Coordinates of C-alpha atoms in Angstrom, one line a residue:
M365 CA -94.4 45.2 -112.2
E366 CA -92.5 47.6 -114.6
R367 CA -91.2 50.9 -113.2
E368 CA -92.8 52.9 -116.2
L369 CA -96.3 51.8 -115.0
I370 CA -95.7 53.4 -111.6
E371 CA -94.1 56.5 -113.0
T372 CA -97.0 56.9 -115.5
F373 CA -99.5 56.6 -112.6
L374 CA -97.8 59.3 -110.6
M375 CA -97.5 61.6 -113.5
I376 CA -101.2 61.3 -114.4
S377 CA -101.9 62.0 -110.7
E378 CA -99.8 65.2 -110.9
F379 CA -101.1 66.6 -114.3
H380 CA -104.6 65.2 -114.2
T381 CA -104.8 64.6 -118.0
I382 CA -103.6 61.8 -120.3
S383 CA -102.6 64.4 -122.9
E384 CA -100.3 66.4 -120.8
T385 CA -98.8 63.3 -119.2
A386 CA -98.1 62.0 -122.7
E387 CA -96.4 65.3 -123.6
M388 CA -94.3 65.4 -120.4
M389 CA -93.3 61.8 -121.0
Y390 CA -92.5 62.2 -124.6
T391 CA -94.8 59.5 -125.7
S392 CA -98.3 59.1 -127.2
Q393 CA -101.6 59.3 -125.4
S394 CA -102.4 55.8 -126.5
T395 CA -99.2 54.5 -124.8
I396 CA -100.2 56.3 -121.6
S397 CA -103.7 54.8 -121.7
H398 CA -102.3 51.4 -122.3
R399 CA -99.9 51.6 -119.4
L400 CA -102.8 52.8 -117.1
K401 CA -105.1 50.0 -118.3
T402 CA -102.2 47.5 -117.7
L403 CA -101.7 48.8 -114.1
E404 CA -105.4 48.8 -113.4
D405 CA -105.8 45.2 -114.7
Y406 CA -102.8 44.1 -112.6
L407 CA -104.2 45.7 -109.5
G408 CA -107.8 44.8 -110.2
V409 CA -109.1 48.3 -109.4
R410 CA -109.9 51.5 -111.2
L411 CA -107.4 54.2 -110.3
F412 CA -109.0 57.3 -112.0
N413 CA -112.4 58.6 -112.5
R414 CA -112.7 59.2 -116.3
K415 CA -115.8 60.7 -118.0
K416 CA -116.4 60.8 -121.8
G417 CA -115.8 64.2 -123.2
I418 CA -113.9 65.4 -120.2
K419 CA -110.1 65.6 -120.4
K420 CA -109.4 66.0 -116.6
V421 CA -109.2 62.8 -114.6
T422 CA -109.3 62.5 -110.7
L423 CA -108.1 59.8 -108.4
T424 CA -110.7 57.3 -107.2
T425 CA -110.7 56.1 -103.6
D426 CA -108.5 53.2 -104.6
G427 CA -106.3 55.5 -106.5
E428 CA -105.7 57.7 -103.5
R429 CA -104.8 54.5 -101.5
F430 CA -102.5 53.4 -104.1
Y431 CA -100.6 56.8 -104.5
S432 CA -98.6 56.5 -101.3
L433 CA -97.9 52.9 -102.1
A434 CA -96.6 53.8 -105.5
Q435 CA -94.3 56.3 -104.0
R436 CA -92.9 53.7 -101.6
W437 CA -92.6 51.3 -104.6
L438 CA -90.3 53.7 -106.4
D439 CA -88.3 54.4 -103.3
L440 CA -87.8 50.7 -102.7
D441 CA -86.8 50.3 -106.4
D442 CA -84.3 53.1 -106.1
S443 CA -82.8 51.5 -102.9
M444 CA -82.6 48.1 -104.8
R445 CA -80.8 49.8 -107.8
S446 CA -78.2 51.4 -105.5
F447 CA -77.8 48.5 -103.1
N448 CA -74.2 47.7 -104.2
Q449 CA -73.0 51.2 -103.7
L450 CA -70.1 51.2 -101.1
T451 CA -70.9 54.5 -99.6
P452 CA -73.1 55.6 -96.6
Y453 CA -74.9 58.0 -98.8
R454 CA -77.2 57.3 -101.7
K455 CA -76.2 58.8 -105.2
L456 CA -78.0 62.1 -106.1
N457 CA -79.1 62.8 -109.7
I458 CA -79.0 66.5 -110.3
G459 CA -80.6 68.2 -113.2
G460 CA -80.3 71.8 -114.4
L461 CA -80.8 74.0 -117.3
D462 CA -77.6 74.3 -119.5
S463 CA -76.8 77.9 -118.5
V464 CA -77.3 77.2 -114.8
N465 CA -74.9 74.3 -115.0
Q466 CA -72.4 76.1 -117.1
Y467 CA -72.3 79.4 -115.3
L468 CA -74.0 79.4 -111.8
L469 CA -73.3 75.9 -110.6
R470 CA -69.8 75.5 -112.1
P471 CA -67.9 76.7 -109.1
I472 CA -70.2 75.0 -106.6
L473 CA -70.7 71.4 -107.6
P474 CA -67.2 70.2 -108.1
E475 CA -66.4 71.8 -104.6
I476 CA -69.2 69.8 -103.0
R477 CA -67.9 66.6 -104.6
K478 CA -64.3 67.3 -103.5
K479 CA -65.4 68.1 -99.9
N480 CA -67.7 65.0 -99.7
P481 CA -66.1 62.1 -101.6
E482 CA -68.6 59.7 -100.0
L483 CA -71.6 61.6 -101.7
P484 CA -71.9 60.3 -105.3
L485 CA -73.3 62.9 -107.7
E486 CA -74.5 62.6 -111.3
C487 CA -75.3 65.8 -113.1
F488 CA -77.4 66.4 -116.2
S489 CA -78.6 69.3 -118.5
F490 CA -82.3 69.4 -119.4
H491 CA -85.0 72.0 -120.4
S492 CA -87.4 73.0 -117.6
Q493 CA -90.2 70.7 -118.4
E494 CA -87.9 67.8 -118.6
I495 CA -86.5 68.7 -115.2
Y496 CA -90.0 68.8 -113.7
R497 CA -91.0 65.4 -115.3
R498 CA -87.8 63.7 -114.2
L499 CA -88.3 65.0 -110.6
V500 CA -91.9 63.8 -110.4
S501 CA -90.9 60.4 -111.8
R502 CA -88.0 60.2 -109.4
E503 CA -85.4 60.1 -112.1
L504 CA -83.9 63.3 -110.6
D505 CA -83.4 64.0 -106.9
I506 CA -82.7 67.8 -107.2
G507 CA -83.3 70.2 -110.0
F508 CA -82.5 73.8 -110.9
A509 CA -84.8 75.9 -113.0
F510 CA -85.8 79.5 -113.6
F511 CA -89.3 79.6 -112.4
P512 CA -91.1 77.9 -109.4
V513 CA -93.5 75.0 -110.3
H514 CA -96.9 74.6 -108.9
F515 CA -96.8 70.8 -108.6
N516 CA -98.2 69.4 -105.2
E517 CA -95.2 67.0 -105.2
L518 CA -92.4 69.6 -105.6
S519 CA -91.0 72.3 -103.4
A520 CA -89.0 75.3 -104.7
E521 CA -86.4 77.4 -103.0
P522 CA -84.9 80.6 -104.7
V523 CA -81.1 80.3 -104.7
F524 CA -79.9 82.7 -107.4
R525 CA -80.9 86.0 -108.6
E526 CA -79.0 88.0 -111.2
P527 CA -79.5 91.0 -113.5
V528 CA -80.1 90.7 -117.2
V529 CA -77.7 92.7 -119.4
M530 CA -76.9 93.3 -123.1
I531 CA -73.9 91.8 -124.8
S532 CA -72.3 92.7 -128.1
L533 CA -69.1 91.8 -130.1
K534 CA -65.9 93.5 -129.0
D535 CA -65.8 95.4 -132.2
S536 CA -69.5 96.3 -132.2
V537 CA -70.9 99.8 -132.9
Y538 CA -72.2 99.9 -129.3
E539 CA -69.9 102.1 -127.2
E540 CA -72.2 103.2 -124.3
E541 CA -71.9 101.4 -120.9
N542 CA -75.6 102.1 -120.4
I543 CA -78.1 101.5 -123.3
S544 CA -81.7 102.4 -123.7
P545 CA -83.8 99.6 -125.2
V546 CA -85.5 102.2 -127.5
S547 CA -82.1 102.8 -129.3
L548 CA -81.8 99.1 -130.3
D549 CA -83.0 97.5 -133.6
K550 CA -84.8 94.2 -133.0
G551 CA -83.7 93.1 -136.5
N552 CA -80.1 92.9 -135.1
E553 CA -81.0 90.9 -131.9
V554 CA -80.2 87.3 -131.2
F555 CA -83.1 86.6 -128.9
F556 CA -82.6 84.2 -125.9
S557 CA -85.6 83.9 -123.6
W558 CA -86.1 81.7 -120.6
D559 CA -89.4 82.8 -119.0
S560 CA -92.6 84.7 -119.7
N561 CA -91.6 87.8 -117.5
L562 CA -88.6 88.4 -119.8
A563 CA -90.8 87.9 -122.9
Q564 CA -93.3 90.3 -121.6
W565 CA -90.8 93.0 -120.9
H566 CA -89.4 92.4 -124.4
D567 CA -92.8 92.8 -126.1
E568 CA -93.2 96.1 -124.2
W569 CA -90.2 97.5 -126.1
W570 CA -90.3 96.0 -129.5
P571 CA -93.3 95.0 -131.7
R572 CA -94.1 91.4 -131.6
F573 CA -94.6 91.1 -135.4
R574 CA -90.9 92.3 -136.0
Q575 CA -88.7 89.3 -136.1
P576 CA -85.3 89.2 -134.5
F577 CA -82.2 88.2 -136.4
A578 CA -82.3 84.8 -134.7
K579 CA -84.0 83.0 -131.8
V580 CA -82.0 80.5 -129.7
N581 CA -83.0 78.4 -126.6
S582 CA -79.7 78.2 -124.9
S583 CA -76.9 80.5 -124.0
A584 CA -74.3 78.3 -125.8
L585 CA -76.0 79.1 -129.2
L586 CA -75.8 83.0 -128.7
I587 CA -72.2 83.2 -130.1
N588 CA -73.1 81.3 -133.3
F589 CA -75.5 84.0 -134.5
M590 CA -73.6 87.2 -133.3
C591 CA -72.0 87.8 -136.6
S592 CA -72.3 91.6 -137.1
E593 CA -70.9 94.7 -135.5
K594 CA -74.6 95.6 -134.9
S595 CA -75.5 92.2 -133.4
W596 CA -76.8 92.3 -129.7
A597 CA -78.4 90.0 -127.3
M598 CA -79.8 89.9 -123.7
C599 CA -78.4 87.4 -121.3
P600 CA -78.0 86.9 -117.5
M601 CA -75.0 88.6 -115.8
S602 CA -73.3 85.3 -115.1
V603 CA -73.2 84.4 -118.9
A604 CA -72.2 87.9 -119.9
I605 CA -69.2 88.0 -117.5
S606 CA -68.0 84.6 -118.8
L607 CA -68.4 85.7 -122.4
H608 CA -66.6 88.8 -121.7
E609 CA -63.7 87.1 -120.0
E610 CA -63.4 84.2 -122.5
R611 CA -64.3 86.0 -125.9
G612 CA -63.9 89.7 -125.2
M613 CA -67.6 90.4 -125.5
K614 CA -68.8 93.9 -124.5
L615 CA -71.2 94.1 -121.5
H616 CA -73.8 96.8 -121.5
R617 CA -76.5 97.6 -118.8
F618 CA -80.0 98.7 -119.8
T619 CA -81.3 102.0 -118.6
D620 CA -84.7 100.3 -118.1
P621 CA -83.6 96.8 -117.3
P622 CA -85.6 93.6 -117.7
P623 CA -86.7 91.7 -114.6
D624 CA -83.9 89.8 -112.8
R625 CA -83.5 86.1 -113.5
T626 CA -84.2 83.9 -110.5
C627 CA -83.1 80.3 -110.3
Y628 CA -84.8 77.8 -107.9
M629 CA -83.6 74.6 -106.3
L630 CA -86.5 72.0 -106.8
T631 CA -86.9 68.9 -104.7
R632 CA -89.7 66.4 -103.9
R633 CA -91.7 67.1 -100.8
V634 CA -91.8 63.4 -99.8
K635 CA -88.4 61.8 -99.8
H636 CA -87.1 58.3 -99.0
A637 CA -85.1 58.3 -95.7
E638 CA -81.8 57.4 -97.4
Q639 CA -82.4 60.0 -100.1
E640 CA -83.2 62.6 -97.6
E641 CA -80.0 62.1 -95.7
S642 CA -78.0 62.7 -99.1
I643 CA -80.0 65.7 -100.0
E644 CA -79.6 67.4 -96.5
L645 CA -75.8 66.8 -96.9
F646 CA -75.9 68.3 -100.3
K647 CA -78.0 71.3 -99.2
N648 CA -75.8 72.0 -96.2
N649 CA -72.7 72.1 -98.5
F650 CA -74.5 74.0 -101.1
Y651 CA -75.7 76.8 -98.9
A652 CA -72.4 77.2 -97.2
L653 CA -70.7 77.7 -100.6
L654 CA -73.6 79.9 -101.7
A655 CA -72.8 82.4 -99.1
D656 CA -69.8 83.8 -101.2
H657 CA -71.5 83.4 -104.6
P658 CA -72.0 86.9 -106.4
W659 CA -75.5 85.9 -107.6
R660 CA -76.9 84.4 -104.5
Y661 CA -80.6 85.1 -103.7
P662 CA -80.7 87.6 -101.0
V663 CA -81.8 86.3 -97.6

């Protein structure tokens, strides 16, 4: 049996529609339907209740019985793939958004690896939806994203919280340490947004029909478009401090600030025994190092 058939089944179970599953797995609806039919033909049972004209699907009784078996199948496949690892701990695949990996996790992950040479780590940068998809399909063991998810299979723990500030070039026209949003021209903004809370705050201050100078989807792209003495952008404090230290960017606080950015650690609720041991070792080290982190989530 191919792994992608099991992964597809679990994704449909989580999202309840063929269309959303196809979107999350970056493939066509016909491919998802074909995989499901192949799996049902192999098992000789119908796994989902499907009604004509209704997008949502639900697990049949056989589907509910197969669900836990599918999870165990993936766990066994993971164990087989890591069988030749000469370490007491199973390798952990960790996925985070680019700005989290670059600025929040940068002082933590290398230190965990240094203190635990027996714990193999592989780290990747993905967008939020890709992180959720890879967690559900068991391609990732731990994820870091900016808003909690409401998937039955995943749990979320807040780990970082940081203020959002404004940055400008070192020779910009902005001299004030504290700036009111009303004094800023949206036409000079390089807009970088990561969640709906920030977008809502943004729309309260500037009309939606007015376009910013540029829109970007990662902190790494901010610098490329800040090309004028009037250029400005919003970004999390960790990014702003790094750009200030490395490129001389000015840092300004808003008199009416946006909501803080909160980052969550995501894991699957049901874990393989070997995987759980590795995750617990990682978490113990992570939280020990987090105690001294400037943007740790308050406890």
